mmCIF file of C-alpha atoms in Angstrom:
data_model
loop_
_atom_site.group_PDB
_atom_site.id
_atom_site.type_symbol
_atom_site.label_atom_id
_atom_site.label_comp_id
_atom_site.label_asym_id
_atom_site.label_seq_id
_atom_site.Cartn_x
_atom_site.Cartn_y
_atom_site.Cartn_z
ATOM 1 C CA MET F 94 -20.863 15.791 -11.276
ATOM 2 C CA GLN F 95 -19.312 13.319 -13.720
ATOM 3 C CA THR F 96 -17.410 16.208 -15.316
ATOM 4 C CA SER F 97 -15.931 17.188 -11.949
ATOM 5 C CA ARG F 98 -14.895 13.589 -11.324
ATOM 6 C CA ASP F 99 -13.249 13.386 -14.749
ATOM 7 C CA VAL F 100 -11.303 16.598 -14.055
ATOM 8 C CA LEU F 101 -10.091 15.275 -10.694
ATOM 9 C CA GLU F 102 -8.959 11.984 -12.218
ATOM 10 C CA ARG F 103 -7.256 13.748 -15.140
ATOM 11 C CA PHE F 104 -5.224 15.947 -12.789
ATOM 12 C CA GLN F 105 -4.751 13.407 -9.993
ATOM 13 C CA ALA F 106 -0.975 13.173 -10.362
ATOM 14 C CA PRO F 107 -0.398 16.956 -9.950
ATOM 15 C CA ILE F 108 -2.867 16.960 -7.062
ATOM 16 C CA TYR F 109 -0.933 14.199 -5.279
ATOM 17 C CA PHE F 110 2.429 15.829 -5.881
ATOM 18 C CA ALA F 111 1.009 19.074 -4.510
ATOM 19 C CA ALA F 112 -0.315 17.279 -1.398
ATOM 20 C CA VAL F 113 3.083 15.699 -0.773
ATOM 21 C CA ALA F 114 4.964 18.971 -1.315
ATOM 22 C CA VAL F 115 2.622 21.060 0.852
ATOM 23 C CA ALA F 116 2.727 18.459 3.637
ATOM 24 C CA ALA F 117 6.534 18.383 3.576
ATOM 25 C CA VAL F 118 6.713 22.174 3.894
ATOM 26 C CA PHE F 119 3.997 22.182 6.546
ATOM 27 C CA ALA F 120 5.768 19.512 8.594
ATOM 28 C CA THR F 121 9.026 21.479 8.609
ATOM 29 C CA THR F 122 7.385 24.751 9.675
ATOM 30 C CA VAL F 123 4.731 23.591 12.175
ATOM 31 C CA GLU F 124 5.612 21.703 15.331
ATOM 32 C CA GLY F 125 3.833 18.569 16.450
ATOM 33 C CA THR F 126 2.658 17.113 13.123
ATOM 34 C CA GLN F 127 4.279 13.786 14.073
ATOM 35 C CA ASN F 128 1.523 13.490 16.662
ATOM 36 C CA TRP F 129 -1.062 13.179 13.893
ATOM 37 C CA GLU F 130 -0.308 9.476 13.607
ATOM 38 C CA SER F 131 -3.746 8.576 14.969
ATOM 39 C CA ALA F 132 -5.315 10.259 11.924
ATOM 40 C CA ILE F 133 -3.618 7.936 9.423
ATOM 41 C CA ASN F 134 -5.928 4.947 9.827
ATOM 42 C CA PRO F 135 -9.207 6.934 9.677
ATOM 43 C CA ALA F 136 -7.913 8.719 6.562
ATOM 44 C CA LEU F 137 -6.973 5.373 5.013
ATOM 45 C CA ALA F 138 -10.360 3.892 5.909
ATOM 46 C CA LEU F 139 -12.177 6.808 4.239
ATOM 47 C CA MET F 140 -9.975 6.549 1.144
ATOM 48 C CA LEU F 141 -10.631 2.826 0.815
ATOM 49 C CA TYR F 142 -14.366 3.214 1.457
ATOM 50 C CA VAL F 143 -14.851 5.737 -1.351
ATOM 51 C CA THR F 144 -12.597 3.659 -3.612
ATOM 52 C CA PHE F 145 -14.502 0.438 -2.917
ATOM 53 C CA LEU F 146 -17.699 2.357 -3.565
ATOM 54 C CA GLN F 147 -16.645 2.905 -7.179
ATOM 55 C CA MET F 148 -16.175 -0.832 -7.766
ATOM 56 C CA PRO F 149 -18.977 -3.302 -8.518
ATOM 57 C CA LEU F 150 -19.091 -5.334 -5.324
ATOM 58 C CA SER F 151 -21.868 -7.753 -6.182
ATOM 59 C CA VAL F 152 -20.769 -11.354 -5.776
ATOM 60 C CA ARG F 153 -19.920 -12.759 -9.184
ATOM 61 C CA ALA F 154 -17.604 -15.509 -10.383
ATOM 62 C CA SER F 155 -15.426 -12.876 -12.066
ATOM 63 C CA ALA F 156 -14.802 -11.255 -8.687
ATOM 64 C CA ILE F 157 -13.205 -14.421 -7.309
ATOM 65 C CA PRO F 158 -9.483 -14.639 -8.004
ATOM 66 C CA SER F 159 -8.658 -17.370 -10.493
ATOM 67 C CA MET F 160 -6.198 -19.992 -9.337
ATOM 68 C CA ARG F 161 -3.707 -18.780 -11.947
ATOM 69 C CA PHE F 162 -3.909 -15.198 -10.665
ATOM 70 C CA LEU F 163 -3.685 -16.277 -7.031
ATOM 71 C CA VAL F 164 -0.659 -18.495 -7.651
ATOM 72 C CA ALA F 165 1.029 -15.715 -9.649
ATOM 73 C CA LEU F 166 0.344 -13.224 -6.846
ATOM 74 C CA LEU F 167 1.655 -15.546 -4.132
ATOM 75 C CA VAL F 168 4.746 -16.646 -6.055
ATOM 76 C CA THR F 169 5.532 -13.011 -6.839
ATOM 77 C CA ASN F 170 5.144 -11.738 -3.276
ATOM 78 C CA PHE F 171 6.541 -14.690 -1.357
ATOM 79 C CA VAL F 172 9.186 -16.132 -3.676
ATOM 80 C CA ALA F 173 10.319 -13.598 -6.279
ATOM 81 C CA ILE F 174 10.137 -10.471 -4.101
ATOM 82 C CA PRO F 175 11.934 -12.062 -1.105
ATOM 83 C CA LEU F 176 14.723 -13.118 -3.474
ATOM 84 C CA LEU F 177 14.914 -9.539 -4.752
ATOM 85 C CA VAL F 178 14.965 -8.203 -1.175
ATOM 86 C CA LEU F 179 17.669 -10.686 -0.212
ATOM 87 C CA ALA F 180 19.788 -9.518 -3.147
ATOM 88 C CA LEU F 181 19.264 -5.841 -2.301
ATOM 89 C CA SER F 182 20.038 -6.453 1.387
ATOM 90 C CA HIS F 183 23.689 -6.997 0.501
ATOM 91 C CA TRP F 184 23.922 -3.214 -0.030
ATOM 92 C CA LEU F 185 22.642 -2.463 3.481
ATOM 93 C CA PRO F 186 24.884 -1.519 6.421
ATOM 94 C CA SER F 187 25.565 -4.218 9.001
ATOM 95 C CA ASP F 188 23.467 -2.528 11.711
ATOM 96 C CA GLN F 189 21.033 -5.265 12.798
ATOM 97 C CA MET F 190 18.184 -2.946 13.796
ATOM 98 C CA LEU F 191 18.408 -1.095 10.491
ATOM 99 C CA ARG F 192 18.363 -4.344 8.529
ATOM 100 C CA PHE F 193 15.406 -5.562 10.597
ATOM 101 C CA GLY F 194 13.380 -2.472 9.666
ATOM 102 C CA VAL F 195 14.149 -2.714 5.964
ATOM 103 C CA LEU F 196 13.331 -6.415 5.763
ATOM 104 C CA LEU F 197 10.198 -5.962 7.866
ATOM 105 C CA VAL F 198 8.708 -3.448 5.467
ATOM 106 C CA LEU F 199 9.928 -4.884 2.152
ATOM 107 C CA LEU F 200 8.857 -8.466 2.861
ATOM 108 C CA ALA F 201 5.246 -7.541 3.723
ATOM 109 C CA PRO F 202 2.928 -6.932 0.723
ATOM 110 C CA CYS F 203 0.354 -4.176 1.173
ATOM 111 C CA ILE F 204 -3.208 -5.106 2.124
ATOM 112 C CA ASP F 205 -4.826 -1.671 2.144
ATOM 113 C CA TYR F 206 -4.105 1.312 -0.104
ATOM 114 C CA VAL F 207 -2.612 -0.845 -2.865
ATOM 115 C CA VAL F 208 -6.229 -1.359 -3.932
ATOM 116 C CA THR F 209 -6.699 2.384 -4.416
ATOM 117 C CA PHE F 210 -3.535 2.890 -6.432
ATOM 118 C CA ALA F 211 -4.169 -0.258 -8.471
ATOM 119 C CA TYR F 212 -7.654 1.044 -9.267
ATOM 120 C CA MET F 213 -6.189 4.324 -10.469
ATOM 121 C CA GLY F 214 -3.624 2.402 -12.515
ATOM 122 C CA LYS F 215 -6.347 0.490 -14.400
ATOM 123 C CA ALA F 216 -5.568 -2.830 -12.719
ATOM 124 C CA ASP F 217 -8.109 -5.533 -11.915
ATOM 125 C CA THR F 218 -8.817 -4.466 -8.357
ATOM 126 C CA ARG F 219 -11.627 -6.985 -7.847
ATOM 127 C CA LEU F 220 -9.125 -9.826 -8.189
ATOM 128 C CA LEU F 221 -6.641 -8.042 -5.928
ATOM 129 C CA LEU F 222 -9.278 -7.222 -3.332
ATOM 130 C CA ALA F 223 -10.572 -10.785 -3.259
ATOM 131 C CA ALA F 224 -7.012 -12.063 -2.747
ATOM 132 C CA THR F 225 -6.298 -9.671 0.154
ATOM 133 C CA PRO F 226 -7.241 -12.109 2.959
ATOM 134 C CA VAL F 227 -4.883 -14.694 1.461
ATOM 135 C CA LEU F 228 -2.068 -12.138 1.287
ATOM 136 C CA LEU F 229 -2.700 -11.240 4.909
ATOM 137 C CA VAL F 230 -2.650 -14.806 6.217
ATOM 138 C CA VAL F 231 0.375 -15.892 4.189
ATOM 139 C CA GLN F 232 2.484 -12.905 5.210
ATOM 140 C CA MET F 233 1.586 -13.404 8.874
ATOM 141 C CA LEU F 234 2.807 -17.001 8.604
ATOM 142 C CA LEU F 235 5.898 -16.409 6.480
ATOM 143 C CA LEU F 236 7.230 -13.076 7.728
ATOM 144 C CA PRO F 237 8.622 -14.470 11.012
ATOM 145 C CA LEU F 238 10.175 -17.366 9.061
ATOM 146 C CA TYR F 239 11.840 -15.039 6.558
ATOM 147 C CA MET F 240 13.080 -12.734 9.303
ATOM 148 C CA GLY F 241 14.421 -15.670 11.275
ATOM 149 C CA ALA F 242 16.141 -17.195 8.246
ATOM 150 C CA ILE F 243 17.868 -13.931 7.348
ATOM 151 C CA LEU F 244 18.465 -12.272 10.719
ATOM 152 C CA GLY F 245 18.034 -15.003 13.315
ATOM 153 C CA ARG F 246 15.403 -16.198 15.799
ATOM 154 C CA GLU F 247 15.540 -13.080 17.964
ATOM 155 C CA ALA F 248 14.452 -10.925 15.026
ATOM 156 C CA ALA F 249 11.622 -13.311 14.153
ATOM 157 C CA ALA F 250 10.302 -13.141 17.722
ATOM 158 C CA LEU F 251 9.839 -9.367 17.373
ATOM 159 C CA VAL F 252 7.226 -9.792 14.599
ATOM 160 C CA GLN F 253 3.737 -9.534 16.121
ATOM 161 C CA LEU F 254 0.469 -10.480 14.382
ATOM 162 C CA GLN F 255 -1.919 -8.002 15.995
ATOM 163 C CA PRO F 256 -1.177 -4.989 13.731
ATOM 164 C CA PHE F 257 -1.865 -7.082 10.623
ATOM 165 C CA VAL F 258 -5.222 -8.330 11.889
ATOM 166 C CA HIS F 259 -6.173 -4.852 13.120
ATOM 167 C CA ALA F 260 -5.376 -3.341 9.725
ATOM 168 C CA PHE F 261 -7.385 -5.943 7.841
ATOM 169 C CA VAL F 262 -10.488 -5.497 10.004
ATOM 170 C CA TRP F 263 -10.506 -1.702 10.118
ATOM 171 C CA LEU F 264 -8.946 -0.829 6.750
ATOM 172 C CA ILE F 265 -10.334 -3.568 4.510
ATOM 173 C CA ALA F 266 -13.283 -5.459 5.980
ATOM 174 C CA LEU F 267 -15.215 -2.540 7.508
ATOM 175 C CA PRO F 268 -14.842 -0.077 4.560
ATOM 176 C CA LEU F 269 -15.713 -2.913 2.169
ATOM 177 C CA LEU F 270 -18.856 -3.791 4.120
ATOM 178 C CA LEU F 271 -19.938 -0.139 4.290
ATOM 179 C CA ALA F 272 -19.343 0.274 0.553
ATOM 180 C CA ALA F 273 -21.415 -2.819 -0.231
ATOM 181 C CA LEU F 274 -24.261 -1.573 1.975
ATOM 182 C CA THR F 275 -24.093 1.876 0.369
ATOM 183 C CA GLN F 276 -24.257 0.342 -3.112
ATOM 184 C CA ARG F 277 -27.252 -1.733 -2.108
ATOM 185 C CA TRP F 278 -28.979 1.377 -0.723
ATOM 186 C CA ALA F 279 -28.156 3.313 -3.892
ATOM 187 C CA ALA F 280 -29.713 0.584 -6.036
ATOM 188 C CA ARG F 281 -32.994 0.844 -4.103
ATOM 189 C CA THR F 282 -33.472 4.549 -3.326
ATOM 190 C CA ALA F 283 -32.946 7.861 -5.088
ATOM 191 C CA LEU F 284 -31.323 9.338 -1.968
ATOM 192 C CA GLY F 285 -28.836 6.513 -1.839
ATOM 193 C CA ALA F 286 -28.048 6.976 -5.529
ATOM 194 C CA ARG F 287 -27.405 10.693 -5.023
ATOM 195 C CA LEU F 288 -25.168 9.948 -2.040
ATOM 196 C CA GLN F 289 -23.138 7.421 -4.023
ATOM 197 C CA ALA F 290 -22.787 9.879 -6.899
ATOM 198 C CA GLY F 291 -21.567 12.583 -4.516
ATOM 199 C CA LEU F 292 -19.077 10.235 -2.855
ATOM 200 C CA GLY F 293 -17.799 9.412 -6.328
ATOM 201 C CA LEU F 294 -15.991 12.764 -6.256
ATOM 202 C CA LEU F 295 -13.923 11.794 -3.224
ATOM 203 C CA PRO F 296 -11.371 9.103 -4.245
ATOM 204 C CA VAL F 297 -8.799 11.609 -5.501
ATOM 205 C CA PRO F 298 -9.251 14.154 -2.653
ATOM 206 C CA ALA F 299 -9.268 11.328 -0.090
ATOM 207 C CA THR F 300 -6.038 9.886 -1.483
ATOM 208 C CA ALA F 301 -4.477 13.358 -1.443
ATOM 209 C CA MET F 302 -5.531 13.687 2.208
ATOM 210 C CA VAL F 303 -3.836 10.375 3.069
ATOM 211 C CA LEU F 304 -0.646 11.506 1.352
ATOM 212 C CA PHE F 305 -0.758 14.809 3.228
ATOM 213 C CA VAL F 306 -1.323 13.211 6.643
ATOM 214 C CA VAL F 307 1.335 10.528 6.166
ATOM 215 C CA MET F 308 3.888 13.056 4.970
ATOM 216 C CA ALA F 309 3.098 15.415 7.846
ATOM 217 C CA VAL F 310 3.581 12.576 10.333
ATOM 218 C CA VAL F 311 6.748 11.014 8.965
ATOM 219 C CA VAL F 312 8.849 13.988 7.825
ATOM 220 C CA PRO F 313 9.694 15.202 11.383
ATOM 221 C CA GLN F 314 10.766 11.667 12.349
ATOM 222 C CA LEU F 315 13.419 11.549 9.655
ATOM 223 C CA ASP F 316 15.602 14.023 11.548
ATOM 224 C CA ALA F 317 16.049 11.543 14.405
ATOM 225 C CA ALA F 318 18.021 9.096 12.259
ATOM 226 C CA ARG F 319 19.017 10.967 9.136
ATOM 227 C CA GLU F 320 22.061 8.777 8.469
ATOM 228 C CA ALA F 321 19.988 5.598 8.696
ATOM 229 C CA ALA F 322 17.479 7.048 6.250
ATOM 230 C CA LYS F 323 20.248 7.969 3.816
ATOM 231 C CA ALA F 324 21.727 4.491 4.063
ATOM 232 C CA VAL F 325 18.509 2.702 3.110
ATOM 233 C CA LEU F 326 17.246 5.136 0.472
ATOM 234 C CA PRO F 327 19.200 3.624 -2.479
ATOM 235 C CA VAL F 328 17.811 0.173 -1.630
ATOM 236 C CA TYR F 329 14.272 1.544 -1.518
ATOM 237 C CA VAL F 330 14.678 3.334 -4.829
ATOM 238 C CA ALA F 331 16.046 0.177 -6.424
ATOM 239 C CA PHE F 332 13.137 -1.811 -5.005
ATOM 240 C CA ALA F 333 10.606 0.737 -6.273
ATOM 241 C CA VAL F 334 12.025 0.376 -9.782
ATOM 242 C CA LEU F 335 12.588 -3.384 -9.857
ATOM 243 C CA ALA F 336 9.676 -4.825 -7.845
ATOM 244 C CA PRO F 337 6.844 -3.803 -10.228
ATOM 245 C CA LEU F 338 8.907 -5.119 -13.138
ATOM 246 C CA VAL F 339 9.326 -8.425 -11.323
ATOM 247 C CA GLY F 340 5.569 -8.514 -10.741
ATOM 248 C CA TRP F 341 4.828 -7.761 -14.393
ATOM 249 C CA TRP F 342 7.304 -10.385 -15.614
ATOM 250 C CA MET F 343 5.744 -12.962 -13.294
ATOM 251 C CA ALA F 344 2.290 -12.040 -14.587
ATOM 252 C CA LYS F 345 3.483 -12.509 -18.155
ATOM 253 C CA ALA F 346 5.042 -15.857 -17.216
ATOM 254 C CA PHE F 347 1.660 -16.958 -15.857
ATOM 255 C CA ARG F 348 -0.045 -15.547 -18.981
ATOM 256 C CA LEU F 349 -2.376 -13.275 -17.072
ATOM 257 C CA PRO F 350 -4.552 -10.700 -18.855
ATOM 258 C CA ALA F 351 -3.211 -7.139 -18.839
ATOM 259 C CA GLU F 352 -5.445 -5.842 -16.019
ATOM 260 C CA ALA F 353 -4.665 -8.838 -13.801
ATOM 261 C CA GLY F 354 -0.961 -8.429 -14.600
ATOM 262 C CA ARG F 355 -1.092 -4.797 -13.519
ATOM 263 C CA ALA F 356 -2.652 -5.916 -10.221
ATOM 264 C CA VAL F 357 0.286 -8.270 -9.615
ATOM 265 C CA ALA F 358 2.748 -5.494 -10.510
ATOM 266 C CA PHE F 359 1.101 -3.051 -8.081
ATOM 267 C CA SER F 360 1.092 -5.666 -5.330
ATOM 268 C CA ALA F 361 4.768 -6.418 -5.921
ATOM 269 C CA GLY F 362 5.742 -2.744 -5.688
ATOM 270 C CA THR F 363 3.525 -1.749 -2.735
ATOM 271 C CA ARG F 364 4.516 -2.664 0.804
ATOM 272 C CA ASN F 365 2.725 -2.755 4.156
ATOM 273 C CA SER F 366 4.570 0.210 5.666
ATOM 274 C CA LEU F 367 1.580 1.770 7.424
ATOM 275 C CA VAL F 368 0.746 -1.570 9.043
ATOM 276 C CA VAL F 369 4.266 -2.491 10.147
ATOM 277 C CA LEU F 370 5.044 0.995 11.487
ATOM 278 C CA PRO F 371 3.065 0.482 14.742
ATOM 279 C CA LEU F 372 4.638 -2.975 14.981
ATOM 280 C CA ALA F 373 8.109 -1.473 14.620
ATOM 281 C CA LEU F 374 7.427 1.211 17.219
ATOM 282 C CA ALA F 375 6.668 -1.525 19.752
ATOM 283 C CA VAL F 376 10.068 -3.186 19.290
ATOM 284 C CA PRO F 377 12.431 -2.567 22.237
ATOM 285 C CA GLY F 378 15.177 -0.138 21.217
ATOM 286 C CA ALA F 379 13.352 0.766 17.993
ATOM 287 C CA LEU F 380 13.812 4.525 18.325
ATOM 288 C CA PRO F 381 15.067 6.269 16.336
ATOM 289 C CA VAL F 382 16.283 3.793 13.677
ATOM 290 C CA LEU F 383 13.219 1.651 12.941
ATOM 291 C CA PRO F 384 10.712 4.496 12.414
ATOM 292 C CA ALA F 385 13.239 6.337 10.252
ATOM 293 C CA VAL F 386 13.929 3.426 7.908
ATOM 294 C CA ILE F 387 10.252 2.528 7.621
ATOM 295 C CA VAL F 388 8.966 6.045 6.971
ATOM 296 C CA THR F 389 11.725 6.531 4.406
ATOM 297 C CA GLN F 390 10.237 3.577 2.534
ATOM 298 C CA THR F 391 6.767 5.126 2.905
ATOM 299 C CA LEU F 392 7.895 8.379 1.320
ATOM 300 C CA THR F 393 9.729 6.580 -1.476
ATOM 301 C CA GLU F 394 6.720 4.378 -2.155
ATOM 302 C CA LEU F 395 4.155 7.178 -2.161
ATOM 303 C CA LEU F 396 6.141 9.078 -4.756
ATOM 304 C CA SER F 397 6.643 5.870 -6.743
ATOM 305 C CA GLU F 398 2.915 5.126 -6.764
ATOM 306 C CA LEU F 399 2.299 8.407 -8.563
ATOM 307 C CA VAL F 400 4.576 7.153 -11.323
ATOM 308 C CA TYR F 401 2.995 3.691 -11.335
ATOM 309 C CA ILE F 402 -0.522 5.013 -11.906
ATOM 310 C CA LYS F 403 0.708 6.907 -14.959
ATOM 311 C CA LEU F 404 2.749 4.055 -16.476
ATOM 312 C CA ALA F 405 0.714 0.975 -15.522
ATOM 313 C CA PRO F 406 -2.174 1.587 -17.964
ATOM 314 C CA LYS F 407 0.375 1.434 -20.792
ATOM 315 C CA LEU F 408 1.316 -2.157 -19.890
ATOM 316 C CA ARG F 409 -0.362 -4.559 -22.318
#
C-alpha cells in the first residue's frame, strides 16, 4: 500500500494536469456541468479530511504557531499582499464590478485547500492549519475595510461574512475533527489502523477530483464574460508569480525555518476563490462579470499550485 502511495505522490503533477485537461474538454462537450457547483464543497471536504489524516494531529507545542510565524503570516497576507494587489489593480479596466471581483478574490487568503497544496509542497502545514482561524477572523474584519478604502463604501457593504464562516465550519473544522477521531481510532484498533492506511491512498486522487469538479463547473461560465476574463488574466498571472515570492521574502525577513517559510509562501499565493464565489453570486448585478473574473482566478491558481508544489521543496 505504501508503494502505491509513493507512486501516486511521485506522479501527482501529471495526474493533476490530466484532471484539469479532461475536465476542460468534458465541460466543453457536455451540457450542464456548471450545475455541479453543489459538489465542490463535499469534494473539498473529502480532500481536506484525507489530507488532515496524514498529519499528526495530537496536541503538541510544536503544532501551535509561533508568534514569529503568525506575525509573518499576517503581515504577508494583510500588508504586503494588499500592497501588491493595489499595485496590480492599476492595470485593471475601470469597470467597477470587474475591479470589485478581482479585489474580492485577491485580498482574501485561502482557508481550505491551501493546506493540501502546502502539504504536498513540503511546507509546515501544522503551523498553517493552526493559524487558519486567525486568518479567517482577520480577513472577515479587514476585507470590507480594504474594499471600502479602494472602491468606496458601497463596495464594502456587499461583502458578507456568512460564506467565510460556513467554509471554516464545513471545510476546516469538521474534516479536522473527523481526521482526529479517525487517528485516535487507528491508534487503538487494528481495523482503524487498516482504514487509515487505506485512506492514505486518497490525497492525490481526492485533489484530482476537486480539480476536475471545479474545472467542470467554471469553464462554461467563462463564455458569459469572455472579455472580462481576458482583461483580468494578466493581473492574475502576475499575482501568481509575485505573491509566493513576496511570501518567501517576508518569511526570510522574519528568519523563519524553510518549512515555515514555504507555508507563508503558499498562503500568500493561494486565495479564497471557492469561498468568495458564492458571496459574489449573491451580489446584485453580479452576472456575468463577477463569476467570470473569480473563476478565471481559480483556474489560474489551480494551474499555479501544480508549479508551486514542484518548486517549493527546493526553497531553503
